[in-house]
Coordinates of C-alpha atoms and ligand atoms in Angstrom, one line a residue:
M23 CA -0.1 0.0 0.0
E24 CA 2.8 2.1 0.7
H25 CA 4.4 1.6 -2.5
F26 CA 0.8 2.3 -4.5
I27 CA 0.5 6.0 -2.4
H28 CA 4.0 6.5 -3.5
A29 CA 3.3 5.8 -7.1
I30 CA 0.0 7.2 -7.9
P31 CA -0.1 10.3 -9.8
K32 CA -1.3 12.9 -8.2
A33 CA -2.3 16.5 -8.1
E34 CA -1.8 19.1 -5.2
L35 CA -4.8 21.5 -5.0
H36 CA -3.8 23.5 -1.3
L37 CA -0.3 24.8 -0.9
H38 CA 0.5 27.7 0.2
I39 CA 4.0 28.5 -1.3
E40 CA 5.2 30.4 1.7
G41 CA 4.0 27.3 4.1
S42 CA 6.7 25.5 2.2
L43 CA 9.8 27.3 3.2
E44 CA 11.8 24.7 5.1
P45 CA 13.9 26.0 8.0
S46 CA 17.0 25.2 6.1
L47 CA 16.2 27.4 3.0
M48 CA 14.6 30.1 5.7
F49 CA 18.5 30.0 7.3
E50 CA 20.1 30.2 3.5
L51 CA 17.9 33.5 2.4
A52 CA 18.5 35.0 6.0
K53 CA 22.0 35.0 5.0
R54 CA 21.8 35.9 1.6
N55 CA 19.4 38.9 2.4
H56 CA 21.3 40.0 5.7
I57 CA 18.3 39.6 7.8
T58 CA 18.8 38.3 11.5
L59 CA 16.3 35.7 12.6
R60 CA 15.3 35.3 16.1
F61 CA 16.1 31.5 16.1
K62 CA 19.9 30.4 15.8
T63 CA 19.2 26.9 14.5
V64 CA 16.9 24.2 12.4
E65 CA 16.4 22.5 15.8
E66 CA 15.0 25.6 17.2
I67 CA 12.8 26.8 14.7
K68 CA 11.4 23.3 14.5
K69 CA 10.7 23.5 18.5
A70 CA 9.0 26.6 17.8
Y71 CA 6.5 25.0 15.4
Q72 CA 3.9 23.8 18.3
F73 CA 0.8 25.5 17.5
N74 CA -2.4 25.4 19.2
N75 CA -4.8 27.3 16.8
L76 CA -4.6 28.8 13.3
Q77 CA -3.4 32.4 14.7
S78 CA -0.2 30.7 16.7
F79 CA 0.6 29.4 13.4
L80 CA 0.0 32.3 11.3
D81 CA 2.2 34.4 13.6
I82 CA 5.2 32.5 12.7
Y83 CA 4.3 31.7 9.0
Y84 CA 4.3 35.4 8.4
E85 CA 7.3 36.0 10.5
G86 CA 9.5 33.3 8.5
A87 CA 8.4 34.9 4.9
Q88 CA 10.0 38.2 5.7
V89 CA 13.3 36.5 4.6
L90 CA 11.8 36.3 0.8
I91 CA 12.9 39.7 -0.6
K92 CA 14.2 39.1 -4.2
E93 CA 13.0 37.6 -7.1
E94 CA 15.2 34.6 -6.9
D95 CA 14.0 33.9 -3.5
F96 CA 10.6 33.2 -4.6
Y97 CA 12.0 31.4 -7.5
D98 CA 14.2 29.4 -5.3
L99 CA 11.3 29.0 -2.8
A100 CA 8.9 27.4 -5.2
M101 CA 11.7 25.3 -7.4
A102 CA 12.5 23.8 -4.1
Y103 CA 8.7 22.9 -3.5
F104 CA 8.3 21.3 -6.9
A105 CA 12.2 19.2 -6.1
R106 CA 10.7 17.8 -3.0
V107 CA 7.0 16.7 -4.8
A108 CA 8.3 15.5 -7.9
P109 CA 9.8 11.9 -6.5
Q110 CA 6.2 11.9 -4.8
N111 CA 4.9 11.7 -8.2
V112 CA 3.0 14.9 -8.1
R113 CA 1.9 15.7 -11.9
H114 CA 0.4 18.8 -11.2
A115 CA 0.1 21.3 -8.4
E116 CA -2.1 24.4 -8.0
I117 CA 0.0 27.0 -5.7
F118 CA -1.3 29.7 -3.4
F119 CA 0.6 32.5 -2.9
D120 CA 0.0 35.6 -0.4
P121 CA 1.1 39.0 -2.2
Q122 CA -0.2 41.4 1.0
T123 CA 2.5 39.0 2.9
H124 CA 5.0 41.0 0.6
T125 CA 3.8 43.9 -0.9
Q126 CA 3.4 45.1 2.9
R127 CA 6.7 44.9 3.6
G128 CA 7.4 47.0 0.4
I129 CA 8.0 43.9 -2.0
P130 CA 6.7 44.7 -5.3
F131 CA 3.9 42.4 -6.5
E132 CA 6.2 41.9 -9.8
T133 CA 8.9 40.6 -7.7
V134 CA 6.6 37.8 -6.5
I135 CA 5.0 36.7 -9.3
N136 CA 8.0 37.1 -11.8
G137 CA 9.7 34.8 -9.2
L138 CA 7.0 32.2 -8.8
R139 CA 6.1 32.1 -12.6
Q140 CA 9.5 31.4 -13.7
A141 CA 9.8 28.7 -11.2
C142 CA 6.6 27.1 -12.7
L143 CA 7.8 27.3 -16.3
D144 CA 11.2 25.8 -15.2
A145 CA 9.1 22.9 -13.1
K146 CA 7.3 21.8 -15.9
E147 CA 10.7 21.5 -18.1
K148 CA 12.9 20.0 -15.4
F149 CA 10.2 17.8 -13.2
H150 CA 7.5 17.6 -16.0
I151 CA 5.2 19.4 -12.9
T152 CA 2.6 21.3 -14.6
S153 CA 1.2 24.1 -12.3
N154 CA -1.4 26.7 -11.4
L155 CA -1.0 30.0 -9.4
I156 CA -3.9 30.9 -7.3
L157 CA -3.5 34.8 -5.8
C158 CA -5.1 34.3 -2.1
F159 CA -6.4 37.7 -0.2
L160 CA -5.7 37.8 3.4
R161 CA -9.0 38.1 5.1
H162 CA -7.7 39.7 8.1
L163 CA -7.3 43.0 6.0
P164 CA -9.9 45.1 4.8
E165 CA -11.6 44.6 1.7
T166 CA -10.4 47.6 0.2
E167 CA -6.7 46.4 0.4
A168 CA -7.6 43.1 -1.5
I169 CA -9.2 45.2 -4.5
K170 CA -5.5 46.8 -4.4
T171 CA -4.0 43.9 -4.5
L172 CA -6.4 42.6 -7.6
D173 CA -5.7 45.9 -9.2
Q174 CA -1.7 45.1 -8.9
A175 CA -2.4 41.2 -10.3
L176 CA -4.4 42.4 -13.3
P177 CA -1.7 43.2 -15.5
F178 CA -0.3 39.5 -15.0
K179 CA -3.6 37.8 -14.9
D180 CA -2.7 35.0 -17.9
W181 CA -0.4 33.7 -15.1
I182 CA -2.9 33.7 -12.5
T183 CA -5.6 30.9 -12.4
G184 CA -7.7 32.1 -9.6
V185 CA -7.9 34.0 -6.4
G186 CA -8.8 32.6 -2.5
L187 CA -9.4 34.1 0.6
D188 CA -6.9 32.7 3.3
S189 CA -5.4 33.4 6.8
S190 CA -7.3 34.3 10.1
E191 CA -10.7 32.7 9.6
K192 CA -12.9 33.5 12.8
G193 CA -14.4 36.7 12.8
F194 CA -13.6 37.5 9.1
P195 CA -16.4 35.7 7.2
P196 CA -16.3 35.7 3.1
K197 CA -19.3 38.1 3.1
L198 CA -16.7 40.5 3.8
F199 CA -14.8 40.0 0.4
Q200 CA -18.1 39.9 -2.0
R201 CA -16.7 42.8 -4.0
V202 CA -13.4 42.0 -4.6
F203 CA -14.6 38.4 -5.8
E204 CA -17.0 39.5 -8.4
K205 CA -14.3 41.9 -9.5
A206 CA -11.8 39.0 -9.9
R207 CA -14.6 36.5 -11.6
G208 CA -14.9 39.4 -14.0
N209 CA -11.6 39.1 -15.0
G210 CA -11.4 35.7 -15.6
F211 CA -10.2 34.2 -12.3
I212 CA -11.5 31.2 -10.6
P213 CA -12.4 31.7 -7.1
V214 CA -11.8 29.6 -4.1
A215 CA -12.2 30.2 -0.6
H216 CA -10.9 28.7 3.0
A217 CA -13.6 27.9 4.6
G218 CA -15.0 25.5 7.4
E219 CA -11.4 25.2 8.8
E220 CA -11.9 27.0 11.9
G221 CA -14.6 28.8 10.9
P222 CA -18.6 27.2 11.1
A223 CA -20.4 25.8 8.2
E224 CA -22.5 28.9 7.8
Y225 CA -18.7 30.3 6.0
I226 CA -19.0 27.6 3.4
W227 CA -22.3 28.7 2.6
E228 CA -21.4 32.1 2.1
A229 CA -18.3 30.9 0.6
L230 CA -20.6 29.0 -2.4
D231 CA -23.3 31.6 -2.4
L232 CA -22.0 35.2 -2.0
L233 CA -18.2 34.5 -3.5
K234 CA -19.4 31.7 -5.8
V235 CA -16.6 29.3 -5.3
K236 CA -15.7 26.6 -7.5
R237 CA -13.4 24.7 -4.7
I238 CA -13.7 24.9 -0.9
D239 CA -10.4 24.7 1.1
H240 CA -10.6 22.5 4.3
G241 CA -14.7 22.2 4.6
V242 CA -14.1 19.9 7.3
R243 CA -16.6 21.3 9.4
C244 CA -19.1 20.9 6.8
F245 CA -21.0 17.9 8.4
E246 CA -22.2 20.1 11.3
D247 CA -25.0 21.2 8.4
P248 CA -26.6 17.9 6.5
K249 CA -28.3 20.6 3.9
L250 CA -24.6 22.0 3.4
V251 CA -23.4 18.3 3.0
D252 CA -26.3 17.5 0.3
R253 CA -25.2 20.5 -1.7
L254 CA -21.5 20.0 -1.5
V255 CA -22.7 16.4 -3.0
E256 CA -25.1 17.7 -5.1
E257 CA -22.9 20.0 -6.8
Q258 CA -19.6 18.1 -6.3
I259 CA -17.8 20.8 -4.9
P260 CA -14.5 19.9 -4.2
L261 CA -13.1 19.9 -0.5
T262 CA -9.3 20.4 -0.6
V263 CA -8.7 18.6 2.8
C264 CA -5.3 19.2 4.6
P265 CA -5.0 16.5 7.2
L266 CA -1.8 17.1 8.9
S267 CA -2.2 20.5 9.1
N268 CA -5.8 20.2 10.7
L269 CA -4.1 17.8 13.4
K270 CA -1.4 20.5 14.1
L271 CA -3.2 23.3 14.1
C272 CA -5.8 21.3 16.7
V273 CA -8.9 21.5 14.6
V274 CA -8.9 18.0 15.8
D275 CA -7.6 16.2 18.5
Q276 CA -6.3 13.3 16.2
L277 CA -6.4 12.3 12.5
K278 CA -9.2 9.7 12.9
D279 CA -11.7 12.3 14.4
L280 CA -11.5 14.0 10.7
P281 CA -14.5 13.2 8.5
L282 CA -12.0 12.3 5.6
K283 CA -13.4 8.8 5.0
K284 CA -17.0 9.9 5.8
M285 CA -16.7 12.5 3.0
L286 CA -15.6 9.6 0.5
D287 CA -18.5 7.5 1.7
K288 CA -21.1 10.2 1.6
G289 CA -19.3 10.6 -2.3
L290 CA -17.9 14.3 -1.7
V291 CA -15.1 15.0 -3.9
A292 CA -12.3 15.0 -1.3
T293 CA -8.8 15.6 -1.6
V294 CA -5.6 15.2 0.2
N295 CA -3.2 18.3 0.2
S296 CA -0.5 19.6 2.5
D297 CA -1.2 23.4 3.0
D298 CA 2.1 24.0 4.7
P299 CA 4.5 21.7 4.6
A300 CA 7.5 22.8 6.1
Y301 CA 5.0 23.8 9.3
F302 CA 3.0 20.8 9.5
G303 CA 5.6 18.0 8.9
G304 CA 4.8 16.3 5.7
Y305 CA 4.2 17.0 2.0
I306 CA 1.1 15.2 0.0
E307 CA 2.7 11.9 0.2
E308 CA 3.4 11.8 4.4
N309 CA -0.4 13.4 4.6
S310 CA -1.8 10.5 2.5
L311 CA 0.2 7.9 4.6
A312 CA -1.0 9.4 7.5
C313 CA -4.6 9.3 6.6
H314 CA -3.9 5.5 5.6
Q315 CA -3.0 4.9 8.9
A316 CA -5.7 6.6 10.7
F317 CA -8.6 5.4 8.5
Q318 CA -7.5 2.4 7.3
L319 CA -8.2 3.4 3.9
I320 CA -7.9 0.8 0.9
K321 CA -6.4 0.9 -2.6
D322 CA -9.9 2.3 -3.8
D323 CA -9.9 5.3 -1.1
I324 CA -6.5 6.0 -2.5
Y325 CA -7.2 5.6 -6.0
Q326 CA -10.6 7.9 -5.3
L327 CA -8.7 10.5 -3.9
A328 CA -6.2 10.8 -6.7
K329 CA -8.8 10.6 -9.1
N330 CA -10.7 13.3 -7.3
S331 CA -7.6 15.7 -7.2
F332 CA -7.3 15.7 -11.2
E333 CA -10.6 16.1 -11.5
A334 CA -11.2 19.1 -8.9
S335 CA -8.2 20.8 -10.5
F336 CA -8.7 23.7 -13.3
I337 CA -6.2 22.3 -15.9
D338 CA -8.2 21.7 -19.5
L339 CA -10.0 18.6 -20.2
S340 CA -7.1 17.0 -22.4
E341 CA -4.6 17.5 -19.7
K342 CA -7.0 16.0 -17.4
Q343 CA -8.0 13.1 -19.3
K344 CA -4.2 12.5 -19.8
H345 CA -3.6 12.2 -15.7
L346 CA -6.7 10.3 -15.2
K347 CA -5.5 7.7 -18.3
D348 CA -2.0 7.6 -16.5
L349 CA -3.6 7.3 -13.2
E350 CA -6.1 4.4 -14.3
T351 CA -2.4 2.7 -15.9
V352 CA -0.9 2.9 -12.3
Y353 CA -4.2 1.4 -10.5
Q354 CA -4.7 -1.6 -12.9
K355 CA -1.0 -2.6 -12.9
S356 CA -1.4 -2.8 -9.0
T357 CA -4.6 -5.1 -8.8
Ligands
ADE402 N1 -2.6 30.6 5.3 C1 -1.5 29.5 5.1 N2 -2.1 28.2 5.7 C2 -3.4 28.7 6.3 C3 -4.8 28.0 6.6 N3 -4.5 26.9 7.1 N4 -5.6 28.6 6.9 C4 -5.9 29.8 6.5 N5 -5.0 30.5 6.2 C5 -3.5 30.1 5.7
ZN403 ZN1 -4.9 26.6 3.4

Protein backbone atom coordinates (compact mmCIF):
# COMPACT_ATOMS: atom_id res chain seq x y z
CA MET A 1 0.00 0.00 0.00
CA GLU A 2 2.84 2.42 0.87
CA HIS A 3 4.27 1.81 -2.58
CA PHE A 4 0.89 2.40 -4.22
CA ILE A 5 0.45 5.70 -2.33
CA HIS A 6 3.89 6.72 -3.53
CA ALA A 7 3.54 5.58 -7.14
CA ILE A 8 0.09 6.89 -7.90
CA PRO A 9 0.09 10.10 -9.97
CA LYS A 10 -1.45 12.94 -7.98
CA ALA A 11 -2.31 16.62 -8.00
CA GLU A 12 -1.84 18.99 -5.08
CA LEU A 13 -4.62 21.57 -4.87
CA HIS A 14 -3.96 23.23 -1.53
CA LEU A 15 -0.40 24.38 -1.00
CA HIS A 16 0.68 27.80 0.25
CA ILE A 17 4.06 28.38 -1.32
CA GLU A 18 5.13 30.44 1.70
CA GLY A 19 4.22 27.42 3.81
CA SER A 20 6.74 25.28 1.94
CA LEU A 21 9.65 27.37 3.28
CA GLU A 22 11.80 24.76 5.02
CA PRO A 23 13.96 26.01 7.94
CA SER A 24 17.17 25.28 6.02
CA LEU A 25 16.10 27.51 3.13
CA MET A 26 14.86 30.12 5.63
CA PHE A 27 18.39 30.32 7.05
CA GLU A 28 19.96 30.41 3.60
CA LEU A 29 17.70 33.28 2.45
CA ALA A 30 18.16 35.16 5.72
CA LYS A 31 21.92 34.99 5.21
CA ARG A 32 21.69 36.00 1.56
CA ASN A 33 19.49 38.98 2.42
CA HIS A 34 21.34 39.99 5.60
CA ILE A 35 18.33 39.38 7.82
CA THR A 36 18.75 38.30 11.44
CA LEU A 37 16.32 35.61 12.53
CA ARG A 38 15.34 35.24 16.17
CA PHE A 39 16.24 31.54 15.86
CA LYS A 40 19.83 30.35 15.75
CA THR A 41 19.43 26.77 14.53
CA VAL A 42 17.07 24.61 12.47
CA GLU A 43 16.30 22.65 15.66
CA GLU A 44 15.32 25.85 17.44
CA ILE A 45 12.93 26.78 14.64
CA LYS A 46 11.40 23.32 14.58
CA LYS A 47 10.89 23.47 18.33
CA ALA A 48 8.93 26.70 17.90
CA TYR A 49 6.51 24.95 15.52
CA GLN A 50 4.06 24.03 18.27
CA PHE A 51 0.66 25.45 17.49
CA ASN A 52 -2.60 25.50 19.39
CA ASN A 53 -4.77 27.11 16.73
CA LEU A 54 -4.62 28.72 13.29
CA GLN A 55 -3.53 32.14 14.58
CA SER A 56 -0.57 30.77 16.55
CA PHE A 57 0.67 29.26 13.30
CA LEU A 58 -0.04 32.32 11.14
CA ASP A 59 2.05 34.54 13.43
CA ILE A 60 5.16 32.44 12.88
CA TYR A 61 4.36 31.81 9.18
CA TYR A 62 4.24 35.55 8.41
CA GLU A 63 7.47 36.00 10.39
CA GLY A 64 9.23 33.31 8.34
CA ALA A 65 8.09 34.85 5.04
CA GLN A 66 10.12 37.98 5.79
CA VAL A 67 13.27 36.36 4.42
CA LEU A 68 11.72 36.46 0.94
CA ILE A 69 12.96 39.66 -0.67
CA LYS A 70 14.13 39.20 -4.23
CA GLU A 71 12.69 37.54 -7.32
CA GLU A 72 15.23 34.73 -6.99
CA ASP A 73 14.06 34.05 -3.42
CA PHE A 74 10.53 33.37 -4.64
CA TYR A 75 11.98 31.33 -7.48
CA ASP A 76 14.15 29.24 -5.15
CA LEU A 77 11.23 28.72 -2.76
CA ALA A 78 8.95 27.37 -5.48
CA MET A 79 11.68 25.29 -7.14
CA ALA A 80 12.48 23.69 -3.79
CA TYR A 81 8.81 22.70 -3.49
CA PHE A 82 8.73 21.19 -6.99
CA ALA A 83 11.99 19.32 -6.39
CA ARG A 84 10.57 17.92 -3.16
CA VAL A 85 7.29 16.62 -4.62
CA ALA A 86 8.50 15.41 -8.02
CA PRO A 87 9.73 12.12 -6.46
CA GLN A 88 6.29 11.78 -4.78
CA ASN A 89 4.72 11.61 -8.25
CA VAL A 90 2.94 14.93 -8.00
CA ARG A 91 2.10 15.72 -11.62
CA HIS A 92 0.23 18.97 -11.15
CA ALA A 93 0.13 21.61 -8.40
CA GLU A 94 -2.22 24.55 -7.82
CA ILE A 95 -0.19 26.91 -5.73
CA PHE A 96 -1.48 29.63 -3.41
CA PHE A 97 0.58 32.73 -2.87
CA ASP A 98 -0.10 35.62 -0.48
CA PRO A 99 1.06 38.83 -2.21
CA GLN A 100 -0.07 41.06 0.66
CA THR A 101 2.39 39.35 3.02
CA HIS A 102 5.09 40.76 0.78
CA THR A 103 3.69 44.01 -0.65
CA GLN A 104 2.97 45.17 2.92
CA ARG A 105 6.74 44.93 3.53
CA GLY A 106 7.52 46.97 0.43
CA ILE A 107 8.24 44.05 -1.91
CA PRO A 108 6.76 44.84 -5.34
CA PHE A 109 4.00 42.53 -6.63
CA GLU A 110 6.08 41.97 -9.79
CA THR A 111 8.98 40.58 -7.76
CA VAL A 112 6.74 37.91 -6.26
CA ILE A 113 4.92 36.92 -9.43
CA ASN A 114 7.99 36.96 -11.66
CA GLY A 115 9.89 34.60 -9.37
CA LEU A 116 6.98 32.21 -8.97
CA ARG A 117 6.08 32.27 -12.66
CA GLN A 118 9.63 31.42 -13.73
CA ALA A 119 9.71 28.51 -11.28
CA CYS A 120 6.42 27.19 -12.69
CA LEU A 121 7.84 27.33 -16.22
CA ASP A 122 11.11 25.66 -15.21
CA ALA A 123 9.35 22.97 -13.14
CA LYS A 124 7.49 21.89 -16.25
CA GLU A 125 10.76 21.46 -18.13
CA LYS A 126 12.80 19.99 -15.31
CA PHE A 127 10.27 17.91 -13.36
CA HIS A 128 7.36 17.55 -15.80
CA ILE A 129 5.05 19.07 -13.21
CA THR A 130 2.41 21.48 -14.47
CA SER A 131 1.11 24.18 -12.17
CA ASN A 132 -1.37 27.01 -11.71
CA LEU A 133 -0.99 30.01 -9.43
CA ILE A 134 -3.85 31.12 -7.16
CA LEU A 135 -3.61 34.56 -5.57
CA CYS A 136 -4.97 34.60 -2.01
CA PHE A 137 -6.38 37.66 -0.30
CA LEU A 138 -5.59 37.95 3.41
CA ARG A 139 -8.96 38.05 5.13
CA HIS A 140 -7.69 39.74 8.29
CA LEU A 141 -7.03 42.84 6.15
CA PRO A 142 -9.81 45.08 4.80
CA GLU A 143 -11.46 44.38 1.45
CA THR A 144 -10.10 47.68 0.11
CA GLU A 145 -6.58 46.22 0.46
CA ALA A 146 -7.68 43.08 -1.39
CA ILE A 147 -9.03 45.25 -4.22
CA LYS A 148 -5.68 47.07 -4.45
CA THR A 149 -3.94 43.70 -4.65
CA LEU A 150 -6.29 42.52 -7.38
CA ASP A 151 -5.54 45.70 -9.35
CA GLN A 152 -1.82 44.98 -9.03
CA ALA A 153 -2.45 41.47 -10.35
CA LEU A 154 -4.48 42.47 -13.41
CA PRO A 155 -1.45 43.08 -15.70
CA PHE A 156 -0.36 39.50 -14.87
CA LYS A 157 -3.75 37.87 -15.14
CA ASP A 158 -2.67 35.41 -17.83
CA TRP A 159 -0.26 33.91 -15.29
CA ILE A 160 -2.79 33.59 -12.47
CA THR A 161 -5.59 31.05 -12.64
CA GLY A 162 -7.64 31.89 -9.60
CA VAL A 163 -8.16 33.87 -6.44
CA GLY A 164 -8.52 32.51 -2.92
CA LEU A 165 -9.18 33.71 0.59
CA ASP A 166 -6.93 32.73 3.48
CA SER A 167 -5.46 33.79 6.86
CA SER A 168 -7.42 34.15 10.13
CA GLU A 169 -10.85 32.67 9.49
CA LYS A 170 -12.91 33.29 12.63
CA GLY A 171 -14.44 36.76 12.64
CA PHE A 172 -13.58 37.32 8.95
CA PRO A 173 -16.47 35.74 7.02
CA PRO A 174 -16.51 35.42 3.23
CA LYS A 175 -19.34 37.97 3.00
CA LEU A 176 -16.77 40.73 3.70
CA PHE A 177 -15.10 40.00 0.35
CA GLN A 178 -18.02 39.95 -2.09
CA ARG A 179 -16.92 42.96 -4.13
CA VAL A 180 -13.34 41.85 -4.70
CA PHE A 181 -14.45 38.36 -5.66
CA GLU A 182 -17.02 39.78 -8.08
CA LYS A 183 -14.34 41.88 -9.74
CA ALA A 184 -11.95 38.91 -9.82
CA ARG A 185 -14.57 36.68 -11.44
CA GLY A 186 -15.30 39.41 -13.97
CA ASN A 187 -11.62 39.33 -14.91
CA GLY A 188 -11.64 35.58 -15.47
CA PHE A 189 -10.10 34.41 -12.18
CA ILE A 190 -11.55 31.17 -10.81
CA PRO A 191 -12.69 31.71 -7.21
CA VAL A 192 -11.89 29.43 -4.25
CA ALA A 193 -11.88 30.15 -0.51
CA HIS A 194 -10.76 28.70 2.79
CA ALA A 195 -13.93 27.98 4.73
CA GLY A 196 -14.93 25.59 7.48
CA GLU A 197 -11.37 25.09 8.75
CA GLU A 198 -11.89 26.82 12.12
CA GLY A 199 -14.94 28.80 11.03
CA PRO A 200 -18.51 27.48 11.04
CA ALA A 201 -20.48 25.75 8.27
CA GLU A 202 -22.18 29.10 7.63
CA TYR A 203 -18.91 30.40 6.14
CA ILE A 204 -19.02 27.56 3.60
CA TRP A 205 -22.54 28.62 2.56
CA GLU A 206 -21.30 32.21 2.18
CA ALA A 207 -18.29 31.14 0.12
CA LEU A 208 -20.61 29.24 -2.23
CA ASP A 209 -23.48 31.72 -2.43
CA LEU A 210 -21.69 35.06 -2.16
CA LEU A 211 -18.20 34.41 -3.54
CA LYS A 212 -19.42 31.71 -5.97
CA VAL A 213 -16.38 29.53 -5.30
CA LYS A 214 -15.62 26.42 -7.34
CA ARG A 215 -13.80 24.65 -4.51
CA ILE A 216 -13.78 24.89 -0.74
CA ASP A 217 -10.39 24.81 0.98
CA HIS A 218 -10.63 22.59 4.08
CA GLY A 219 -14.41 22.45 4.59
CA VAL A 220 -14.02 19.85 7.35
CA ARG A 221 -16.78 21.46 9.43
CA CYS A 222 -19.39 20.87 6.70
CA PHE A 223 -20.89 17.92 8.61
CA GLU A 224 -22.29 20.34 11.17
CA ASP A 225 -24.98 21.09 8.58
CA PRO A 226 -26.55 18.11 6.74
CA LYS A 227 -28.23 20.40 4.17
CA LEU A 228 -24.82 21.82 3.31
CA VAL A 229 -23.41 18.33 2.84
CA ASP A 230 -26.31 17.51 0.48
CA ARG A 231 -25.52 20.62 -1.53
CA LEU A 232 -21.79 19.86 -1.72
CA VAL A 233 -22.58 16.34 -2.92
CA GLU A 234 -25.23 17.47 -5.40
CA GLU A 235 -23.04 20.15 -6.95
CA GLN A 236 -19.87 18.03 -6.60
CA ILE A 237 -18.00 20.95 -5.02
CA PRO A 238 -14.47 19.71 -4.26
CA LEU A 239 -13.03 20.02 -0.75
CA THR A 240 -9.27 20.38 -0.40
CA VAL A 241 -8.66 18.67 2.94
CA CYS A 242 -5.27 19.07 4.68
CA PRO A 243 -5.05 16.34 7.33
CA LEU A 244 -1.67 17.04 8.97
CA SER A 245 -2.50 20.75 9.02
CA ASN A 246 -5.80 20.09 10.82
CA LEU A 247 -3.94 17.94 13.34
CA LYS A 248 -1.13 20.45 13.96
CA LEU A 249 -3.54 23.38 14.27
CA CYS A 250 -5.75 21.44 16.71
CA VAL A 251 -8.80 21.51 14.43
CA VAL A 252 -9.02 17.86 15.56
CA ASP A 253 -7.36 16.08 18.49
CA GLN A 254 -6.51 13.01 16.44
CA LEU A 255 -6.47 12.37 12.71
CA LYS A 256 -9.17 9.78 13.00
CA ASP A 257 -11.58 12.50 14.15
CA LEU A 258 -11.41 14.08 10.68
CA PRO A 259 -14.38 13.20 8.48
CA LEU A 260 -12.23 12.19 5.49
CA LYS A 261 -13.54 8.65 5.11
CA LYS A 262 -17.05 9.91 5.75
CA MET A 263 -16.59 12.42 2.92
CA LEU A 264 -15.60 9.68 0.49
CA ASP A 265 -18.42 7.41 1.62
CA LYS A 266 -20.95 10.24 1.15
CA GLY A 267 -19.75 10.92 -2.40
CA LEU A 268 -18.11 14.25 -1.61
CA VAL A 269 -15.19 15.21 -3.87
CA ALA A 270 -12.54 15.15 -1.14
CA THR A 271 -8.84 15.55 -1.87
CA VAL A 272 -5.77 15.24 0.37
CA ASN A 273 -3.28 18.10 0.42
CA SER A 274 -0.42 19.49 2.47
CA ASP A 275 -1.34 23.18 3.15
CA ASP A 276 1.98 24.34 4.69
CA PRO A 277 4.22 21.27 4.56
CA ALA A 278 7.34 22.88 6.04
CA TYR A 279 5.37 23.73 9.19
CA PHE A 280 3.10 20.71 9.55
CA GLY A 281 5.54 17.87 9.01
CA GLY A 282 4.63 16.48 5.66
CA TYR A 283 4.10 16.89 1.96
CA ILE A 284 1.30 15.19 0.05
CA GLU A 285 2.69 11.67 0.37
CA GLU A 286 3.14 11.95 4.13
CA ASN A 287 -0.41 13.29 4.40
CA SER A 288 -1.75 10.37 2.36
CA LEU A 289 0.22 7.84 4.42
CA ALA A 290 -1.05 9.35 7.67
CA CYS A 291 -4.62 9.08 6.35
CA HIS A 292 -4.10 5.51 5.26
CA GLN A 293 -3.06 4.67 8.80
CA ALA A 294 -5.72 6.72 10.57
CA PHE A 295 -8.68 5.61 8.45
CA GLN A 296 -7.48 2.21 7.24
CA LEU A 297 -7.92 3.49 3.70
CA ILE A 298 -7.98 0.79 1.09
CA LYS A 299 -6.51 0.96 -2.41
CA ASP A 300 -9.83 2.11 -3.89
CA ASP A 301 -9.94 5.06 -1.48
CA ILE A 302 -6.42 6.14 -2.41
CA TYR A 303 -7.31 5.79 -6.08
CA GLN A 304 -10.49 7.84 -5.54
CA LEU A 305 -8.57 10.60 -3.75
CA ALA A 306 -6.03 10.84 -6.58
CA LYS A 307 -8.82 10.78 -9.18
CA ASN A 308 -10.61 13.54 -7.31
CA SER A 309 -7.42 15.60 -7.24
CA PHE A 310 -7.24 15.69 -11.04
CA GLU A 311 -10.97 16.06 -11.54
CA ALA A 312 -11.11 18.98 -9.10
CA SER A 313 -8.12 20.72 -10.68
CA PHE A 314 -8.39 23.71 -12.99
CA ILE A 315 -6.47 22.14 -15.88
CA ASP A 316 -8.14 21.73 -19.24
CA LEU A 317 -10.04 18.64 -20.17
CA SER A 318 -7.43 17.07 -22.46
CA GLU A 319 -4.72 17.42 -19.77
CA LYS A 320 -7.12 16.05 -17.19
CA GLN A 321 -7.89 13.03 -19.33
CA LYS A 322 -4.20 12.34 -19.84
CA HIS A 323 -3.60 12.32 -16.07
CA LEU A 324 -6.66 10.18 -15.42
CA LYS A 325 -5.43 7.67 -17.99
CA ASP A 326 -1.98 7.49 -16.34
CA LEU A 327 -3.68 7.07 -13.00
CA GLU A 328 -5.81 4.24 -14.32
CA THR A 329 -2.72 2.47 -15.70
CA VAL A 330 -0.93 2.56 -12.31
CA TYR A 331 -4.13 1.42 -10.57
CA GLN A 332 -4.73 -1.50 -12.96
CA LYS A 333 -1.11 -2.63 -12.72
CA SER A 334 -1.34 -2.74 -8.95
CA THR A 335 -4.43 -4.95 -8.75
N1 LIG B 1 -2.42 30.52 5.26
C1 LIG B 1 -1.52 29.53 5.21
N2 LIG B 1 -2.05 28.42 5.72
C2 LIG B 1 -3.33 28.69 6.07
C3 LIG B 1 -4.38 27.95 6.63
N3 LIG B 1 -4.26 26.67 6.94
N4 LIG B 1 -5.54 28.58 6.87
C4 LIG B 1 -5.69 29.86 6.57
N5 LIG B 1 -4.72 30.61 6.04
C5 LIG B 1 -3.55 30.03 5.77
ZN1 LIG C 1 -4.56 26.70 3.49
